[in-house]
CSV table of C-alpha atoms and ligand atoms in Angstrom, one decimal:
chain,number,residue,atom,x,y,z
A,20,MET,CA,-33.8,-45.7,-25.3
A,21,SER,CA,-35.6,-44.2,-22.3
A,22,ARG,CA,-38.6,-46.3,-22.8
A,23,ARG,CA,-36.6,-49.5,-22.6
A,24,ARG,CA,-34.4,-48.2,-19.8
A,25,PRO,CA,-36.9,-46.4,-17.6
A,26,GLN,CA,-34.4,-45.8,-14.8
A,27,LEU,CA,-32.5,-43.5,-17.1
A,28,THR,CA,-35.5,-41.3,-17.9
A,29,PRO,CA,-35.5,-38.9,-14.9
A,30,TRP,CA,-31.9,-38.1,-15.5
A,31,LYS,CA,-32.4,-37.5,-19.2
A,32,ALA,CA,-35.4,-35.3,-18.5
A,33,ALA,CA,-33.3,-33.3,-16.0
A,34,GLY,CA,-30.5,-33.2,-18.6
A,35,THR,CA,-32.8,-31.8,-21.2
A,36,ARG,CA,-33.9,-29.1,-18.7
A,37,SER,CA,-30.3,-28.2,-18.1
A,38,GLU,CA,-29.7,-27.9,-21.8
A,39,ASP,CA,-32.7,-25.6,-22.2
A,40,SER,CA,-31.6,-23.2,-19.4
A,41,ARG,CA,-30.2,-19.8,-20.3
A,42,ASP,CA,-27.0,-20.0,-18.2
A,43,ALA,CA,-25.3,-22.2,-15.6
A,44,ASP,CA,-26.7,-20.2,-12.7
A,45,GLU,CA,-30.2,-20.9,-13.9
A,46,VAL,CA,-29.3,-24.6,-14.4
A,47,VAL,CA,-28.3,-24.7,-10.7
A,48,ARG,CA,-31.6,-23.1,-9.6
A,49,GLN,CA,-33.6,-25.5,-11.8
A,50,THR,CA,-31.8,-28.8,-11.5
A,51,GLY,CA,-29.0,-28.2,-8.9
A,52,TRP,CA,-31.2,-29.9,-6.2
A,53,VAL,CA,-31.0,-33.0,-8.3
A,54,PHE,CA,-27.4,-33.2,-7.2
A,55,ASN,CA,-27.0,-31.7,-3.7
A,56,ASN,CA,-30.6,-31.4,-2.5
A,57,GLU,CA,-30.3,-27.6,-2.0
A,58,THR,CA,-33.1,-25.4,-3.3
A,59,GLY,CA,-33.5,-21.6,-3.5
A,60,SER,CA,-34.3,-18.9,-6.1
A,61,LYS,CA,-30.9,-17.2,-5.4
A,62,LEU,CA,-28.6,-20.2,-5.7
A,63,SER,CA,-25.6,-19.8,-8.0
A,64,LEU,CA,-23.2,-22.0,-9.8
A,65,ALA,CA,-20.5,-20.7,-7.4
A,66,GLN,CA,-22.4,-21.9,-4.3
A,67,PHE,CA,-23.1,-25.2,-6.0
A,68,VAL,CA,-19.5,-25.8,-6.8
A,69,ALA,CA,-18.5,-24.8,-3.3
A,70,THR,CA,-20.5,-27.7,-1.9
A,71,GLY,CA,-18.5,-30.0,-4.2
A,72,ASP,CA,-15.2,-28.4,-3.2
A,73,LEU,CA,-16.0,-29.1,0.5
A,74,GLU,CA,-16.8,-32.8,-0.2
A,75,VAL,CA,-13.8,-33.4,-2.4
A,76,ARG,CA,-11.5,-31.9,0.3
A,77,ARG,CA,-13.1,-34.3,2.9
A,78,TYR,CA,-12.8,-37.4,0.8
A,79,LEU,CA,-9.3,-36.8,-0.4
A,80,LYS,CA,-8.3,-36.3,3.2
A,81,ARG,CA,-10.1,-39.4,4.4
A,82,TRP,CA,-8.7,-41.6,1.7
A,83,LYS,CA,-5.2,-40.0,1.9
A,84,LEU,CA,-5.1,-38.8,-1.6
A,85,LYS,CA,-4.5,-35.2,-0.9
A,86,ASP,CA,-0.7,-35.3,-1.3
A,87,THR,CA,-0.5,-37.5,-4.3
A,88,ALA,CA,-3.6,-36.3,-6.3
A,89,SER,CA,-1.6,-33.8,-8.4
A,90,THR,CA,0.3,-36.7,-10.0
A,91,LEU,CA,-2.7,-38.9,-10.6
A,92,SER,CA,-5.6,-39.2,-13.1
A,93,ILE,CA,-9.2,-39.7,-11.8
A,94,LEU,CA,-12.4,-40.9,-13.6
A,95,GLU,CA,-15.7,-39.8,-12.0
A,96,ILE,CA,-18.7,-42.0,-12.7
A,97,GLY,CA,-21.9,-39.8,-12.7
A,98,SER,CA,-20.3,-36.3,-12.7
A,99,GLY,CA,-23.6,-34.5,-13.4
A,100,ILE,CA,-23.0,-30.9,-14.2
A,101,GLY,CA,-19.6,-30.9,-12.5
A,102,ARG,CA,-20.4,-30.1,-8.8
A,103,MET,CA,-17.3,-32.1,-7.7
A,104,THR,CA,-15.5,-32.3,-11.1
A,105,ALA,CA,-14.3,-28.7,-10.8
A,106,ALA,CA,-12.4,-29.5,-7.6
A,107,PHE,CA,-11.1,-32.8,-9.1
A,108,SER,CA,-9.8,-30.9,-12.1
A,109,ARG,CA,-7.9,-28.6,-9.7
A,110,GLU,CA,-6.5,-31.4,-7.5
A,111,PHE,CA,-5.7,-34.1,-10.0
A,112,ALA,CA,-3.4,-34.2,-13.0
A,113,SER,CA,-6.4,-35.1,-15.2
A,114,VAL,CA,-10.0,-36.0,-14.8
A,115,VAL,CA,-12.4,-37.9,-17.0
A,116,ALA,CA,-16.0,-36.9,-16.2
A,117,THR,CA,-18.6,-39.5,-17.3
A,118,ASP,CA,-22.4,-39.5,-17.2
A,119,VAL,CA,-25.4,-41.1,-18.8
A,120,ASP,CA,-26.6,-37.7,-19.9
A,121,ALA,CA,-24.7,-35.9,-22.6
A,122,ALA,CA,-26.2,-32.5,-21.7
A,123,PHE,CA,-25.0,-32.8,-18.2
A,124,LEU,CA,-21.5,-33.4,-19.5
A,125,GLU,CA,-21.8,-30.3,-21.7
A,126,ARG,CA,-22.7,-28.3,-18.5
A,127,CYS,CA,-19.9,-30.0,-16.6
A,128,ARG,CA,-17.4,-28.6,-19.2
A,129,GLU,CA,-18.8,-25.1,-18.5
A,130,THR,CA,-18.6,-25.6,-14.8
A,131,VAL,CA,-15.0,-26.7,-15.0
A,132,ALA,CA,-14.2,-23.8,-17.4
A,133,ARG,CA,-15.4,-21.4,-14.7
A,134,PHE,CA,-14.3,-23.0,-11.5
A,135,GLY,CA,-11.7,-25.6,-12.4
A,136,ARG,CA,-8.9,-26.4,-14.8
A,137,PRO,CA,-10.5,-27.1,-18.2
A,138,SER,CA,-7.1,-28.3,-19.6
A,139,HIS,CA,-7.3,-31.2,-17.1
A,140,LEU,CA,-10.8,-32.3,-18.2
A,141,ARG,CA,-12.0,-34.9,-20.6
A,142,THR,CA,-15.6,-36.2,-20.8
A,143,ALA,CA,-16.9,-39.6,-21.8
A,144,HIS,CA,-20.6,-40.4,-22.4
A,145,ILE,CA,-21.9,-43.6,-20.8
A,146,ALA,CA,-24.5,-43.9,-23.5
A,147,ASP,CA,-26.0,-47.3,-22.5
A,148,GLY,CA,-25.9,-46.7,-18.7
A,149,HIS,CA,-23.3,-49.3,-18.0
A,150,THR,CA,-20.3,-49.1,-20.4
A,151,ILE,CA,-17.5,-46.6,-19.7
A,152,PRO,CA,-16.0,-45.7,-23.1
A,153,VAL,CA,-12.4,-45.5,-22.0
A,154,SER,CA,-9.6,-48.0,-22.4
A,155,ASP,CA,-8.6,-50.7,-19.9
A,156,ALA,CA,-6.1,-49.8,-17.2
A,157,SER,CA,-6.1,-46.1,-18.1
A,158,VAL,CA,-6.7,-44.1,-14.9
A,159,ASP,CA,-5.2,-44.1,-11.4
A,160,VAL,CA,-8.4,-43.6,-9.4
A,161,VAL,CA,-12.1,-44.2,-10.1
A,162,PHE,CA,-14.6,-42.3,-8.0
A,163,SER,CA,-18.4,-42.3,-7.8
A,164,TYR,CA,-20.8,-40.5,-5.5
A,165,ILE,CA,-24.6,-40.7,-5.3
A,166,THR,CA,-24.8,-42.3,-8.7
A,167,LEU,CA,-24.7,-46.1,-8.4
A,168,GLN,CA,-27.9,-46.0,-6.3
A,169,HIS,CA,-29.7,-44.3,-9.2
A,170,CYS,CA,-29.1,-47.0,-11.8
A,171,SER,CA,-30.8,-50.3,-12.2
A,172,ALA,CA,-29.0,-52.9,-9.9
A,173,ALA,CA,-27.7,-54.6,-13.1
A,174,ASP,CA,-26.1,-51.3,-14.3
A,175,ALA,CA,-24.7,-50.5,-10.8
A,176,LEU,CA,-22.9,-53.9,-10.8
A,177,LYS,CA,-21.7,-53.6,-14.3
A,178,LEU,CA,-20.4,-50.0,-13.7
A,179,THR,CA,-18.6,-51.4,-10.6
A,180,LYS,CA,-16.9,-54.0,-12.8
A,181,GLU,CA,-16.1,-51.3,-15.4
A,182,ALA,CA,-14.4,-49.3,-12.6
A,183,PHE,CA,-12.0,-52.2,-12.0
A,184,ARG,CA,-11.5,-52.5,-15.8
A,185,VAL,CA,-10.5,-48.9,-16.4
A,186,VAL,CA,-8.4,-48.4,-13.3
A,187,LYS,CA,-4.7,-49.3,-13.6
A,188,PRO,CA,-3.4,-52.4,-11.8
A,189,GLY,CA,-2.7,-51.2,-8.3
A,190,GLY,CA,-5.0,-48.2,-8.9
A,191,ARG,CA,-7.8,-47.2,-6.5
A,192,VAL,CA,-11.5,-47.6,-6.8
A,193,ILE,CA,-13.7,-45.5,-4.4
A,194,LEU,CA,-17.5,-46.1,-4.9
A,195,ASN,CA,-20.5,-45.0,-3.1
A,196,TYR,CA,-23.8,-47.1,-2.8
A,197,ARG,CA,-27.0,-46.9,-1.0
A,198,ARG,CA,-28.2,-49.5,1.5
A,199,LYS,CA,-31.7,-50.7,2.2
A,200,VAL,CA,-33.7,-48.7,4.8
A,201,TRP,CA,-37.3,-49.4,5.9
A,202,LEU,CA,-38.7,-46.5,3.9
A,203,ASP,CA,-37.6,-48.4,0.7
A,204,ALA,CA,-40.7,-50.6,1.1
A,205,LEU,CA,-42.6,-47.5,-0.1
A,206,LEU,CA,-39.9,-45.6,-2.1
A,207,LEU,CA,-38.9,-48.3,-4.5
A,208,PRO,CA,-42.4,-49.3,-5.7
A,209,ALA,CA,-43.3,-45.6,-5.9
A,210,GLY,CA,-40.2,-45.1,-8.0
A,211,VAL,CA,-41.3,-47.7,-10.5
A,212,VAL,CA,-44.7,-45.9,-10.9
A,213,VAL,CA,-43.1,-42.5,-11.3
A,214,ARG,CA,-40.5,-43.7,-13.9
A,215,THR,CA,-43.4,-45.2,-15.9
A,216,LEU,CA,-45.1,-41.8,-15.9
A,217,PHE,CA,-41.9,-40.1,-16.8
A,218,ALA,CA,-41.9,-42.0,-20.1
A,219,ALA,CA,-45.3,-40.7,-21.0
A,220,PRO,CA,-45.3,-37.8,-23.6
A,221,GLN,CA,-45.6,-34.4,-21.9
A,222,VAL,CA,-46.1,-35.9,-18.5
A,223,GLY,CA,-42.4,-36.7,-18.1
A,224,GLU,CA,-41.4,-33.1,-19.0
A,225,ARG,CA,-43.7,-31.8,-16.3
A,226,LEU,CA,-42.6,-34.3,-13.7
A,227,SER,CA,-39.0,-33.4,-14.2
A,228,ARG,CA,-39.7,-29.8,-12.9
A,229,TRP,CA,-40.7,-31.0,-9.5
A,230,ARG,CA,-38.4,-32.2,-6.8
A,231,TRP,CA,-40.8,-34.8,-5.3
A,232,SER,CA,-41.4,-36.6,-8.5
A,233,THR,CA,-37.7,-36.5,-9.6
A,234,ARG,CA,-36.6,-37.7,-6.2
A,235,LEU,CA,-39.0,-40.6,-6.3
A,236,GLY,CA,-38.2,-41.4,-10.0
A,237,TRP,CA,-34.5,-41.8,-9.3
A,238,GLN,CA,-34.8,-44.3,-6.5
A,239,ALA,CA,-33.6,-47.3,-8.4
A,240,ASN,CA,-31.6,-49.9,-6.5
A,241,ARG,CA,-30.0,-50.9,-3.2
A,242,VAL,CA,-27.1,-53.3,-3.5
A,243,SER,CA,-25.2,-54.8,-0.6
A,244,PRO,CA,-21.5,-55.3,-0.3
A,245,ALA,CA,-22.0,-59.1,-0.5
A,246,GLU,CA,-23.8,-58.7,-3.9
A,247,VAL,CA,-21.0,-56.4,-5.2
A,248,PHE,CA,-18.2,-58.8,-4.2
A,249,GLU,CA,-20.1,-61.8,-5.5
A,250,PHE,CA,-20.6,-60.1,-8.9
A,251,LEU,CA,-17.0,-59.1,-9.1
A,252,MET,CA,-15.7,-62.5,-8.1
A,253,SER,CA,-18.0,-64.3,-10.6
A,254,HIS,CA,-16.6,-62.1,-13.4
A,255,GLY,CA,-13.0,-62.8,-12.4
A,256,VAL,CA,-12.2,-59.4,-11.0
A,257,THR,CA,-9.4,-59.5,-8.4
A,258,VAL,CA,-10.1,-57.0,-5.6
A,259,ASN,CA,-7.2,-56.1,-3.4
A,260,ASP,CA,-7.3,-54.6,0.0
A,261,PRO,CA,-11.1,-53.9,0.1
A,262,HIS,CA,-12.5,-51.7,2.8
A,263,LEU,CA,-16.1,-50.7,3.7
A,264,PHE,CA,-17.1,-47.4,5.1
A,265,HIS,CA,-20.4,-46.4,6.7
A,266,HIS,CA,-21.9,-43.9,9.1
A,267,ARG,CA,-21.0,-44.7,12.7
A,268,SER,CA,-24.5,-45.7,13.6
A,269,ARG,CA,-25.0,-48.1,10.8
A,270,ALA,CA,-22.5,-51.0,10.6
A,271,LEU,CA,-22.8,-53.2,7.6
A,272,PRO,CA,-23.4,-57.0,7.7
A,273,ARG,CA,-20.1,-58.8,8.0
A,274,THR,CA,-18.8,-59.6,4.5
A,275,SER,CA,-16.0,-61.8,3.4
A,276,VAL,CA,-13.9,-61.9,0.2
A,277,ALA,CA,-12.0,-65.1,-0.4
A,278,GLY,CA,-12.6,-66.2,3.2
A,279,ILE,CA,-11.2,-62.9,4.7
A,280,GLU,CA,-13.6,-60.5,6.4
A,281,VAL,CA,-13.6,-57.1,4.8
A,282,PRO,CA,-12.7,-54.4,7.4
A,283,GLN,CA,-15.3,-51.8,8.1
A,284,HIS,CA,-14.7,-48.2,9.2
A,285,ASN,CA,-16.7,-45.3,10.4
A,286,LEU,CA,-17.1,-42.4,8.0
A,287,ASP,CA,-18.8,-39.7,10.0
A,288,VAL,CA,-19.5,-37.6,7.0
A,289,ALA,CA,-21.3,-40.5,5.3
A,290,ALA,CA,-25.1,-40.3,5.0
A,291,LYS,CA,-26.7,-42.9,7.2
A,292,SER,CA,-28.2,-44.6,4.2
A,293,HIS,CA,-24.9,-44.8,2.3
A,294,TRP,CA,-21.9,-47.2,2.2
A,295,TRP,CA,-18.6,-46.9,0.4
A,296,LEU,CA,-16.3,-49.5,-1.1
A,297,THR,CA,-12.6,-48.6,-1.5
A,298,ALA,CA,-10.2,-51.2,-3.0
A,299,HIS,CA,-7.3,-51.6,-5.3
A,300,ARG,CA,-7.3,-53.5,-8.6
A,301,GLY,CA,-5.4,-56.7,-8.3
B,423,LIG,C1,-27.3,-37.3,-7.8
B,423,LIG,S1,-26.4,-37.1,-9.3
B,423,LIG,C2,-24.8,-37.0,-8.6
B,423,LIG,C3,-23.8,-36.2,-9.4
B,423,LIG,C4,-22.4,-35.9,-8.8
B,423,LIG,N1,-21.8,-37.2,-8.5
B,423,LIG,C5,-22.6,-35.0,-7.6
B,423,LIG,O1,-22.3,-35.5,-6.5
B,423,LIG,O2,-22.9,-33.9,-7.7
B,423,LIG,C6,-26.4,-38.6,-10.1
B,423,LIG,C7,-25.8,-38.6,-11.5
B,423,LIG,O3,-25.7,-39.9,-12.0
B,423,LIG,C8,-26.0,-39.9,-13.4
B,423,LIG,N2,-26.4,-41.3,-13.7
B,423,LIG,C9,-27.6,-41.9,-13.4
B,423,LIG,N3,-27.6,-43.1,-13.9
B,423,LIG,C10,-26.4,-43.3,-14.5
B,423,LIG,C11,-25.8,-44.4,-15.2
B,423,LIG,N4,-26.4,-45.6,-15.4
B,423,LIG,N5,-24.5,-44.2,-15.8
B,423,LIG,C12,-23.8,-43.0,-15.6
B,423,LIG,N6,-24.4,-42.0,-14.9
B,423,LIG,C13,-25.6,-42.1,-14.4
B,423,LIG,C14,-27.1,-38.9,-13.5
B,423,LIG,O4,-27.2,-38.4,-14.8
B,423,LIG,C15,-26.6,-37.8,-12.5
B,423,LIG,O5,-25.7,-36.9,-13.2
């Protein structure tokens, strides 16, 4: 599969490394930077999860989910080894962690067993990179962070549509994307070259050990709010009450849905290169 779907290769290589590691603390030292950009020979799973706890607290507060979370179910697209999933399992009545890499999901179960509530967790493998294997209208909230930028644009759009399929009518979708920045003129072509090298026997395994090559390899797409809404509309998805969030210094281009301009908001904790969509399923 990885040869035909090169954008999945760096993740699968990192997943394999996490599978080969002795314990979860070693996984964090070897692949934790894949998720939160922190490096160091003394990092531990506890510190790694603490970064996720902090972010979950921020986002639940920002999107006013803190008080109701304990009655809701959430599905996380791209959970990785569970950096944020542990906090989701503590805050929500149930959580479905999904990822393209099955080894990450295995590690995610370990992370939640140590730092979350394992009885609240279920995992689902997105084997093809774009189909979420859960039933229609089965969760209250769908959340994704630093994942949709790492798929092909086609997969990012399909996963967005999937988010609206699996969320219940009236349920909430909260998705994070990356926008174009000038550096992309270099990053995106370099990413194509690195992903091709990842597919080569032995070379890929070696590249997956280094931060520079993995970071280049995962640079896969930038989609705009207009592209996302156009895709959803063209597939008959009804999006209610959409809102866009961005860093205060980076307003997004004006975007309309069904002739109504989508409101934009500052999200100070957002990375400058990120944008977020929140909406309800119609
Ligand atoms: C940067 S990590 C973020 C993980 C987690 N959201 C966090 O904040 O720690 C991106 C994750 O997306 C997963 N991923 C990449 N492409 C994917 C796809 N097409 N479908 C599902 N997951 C994908 C990777 O395996 C990886 O675990």
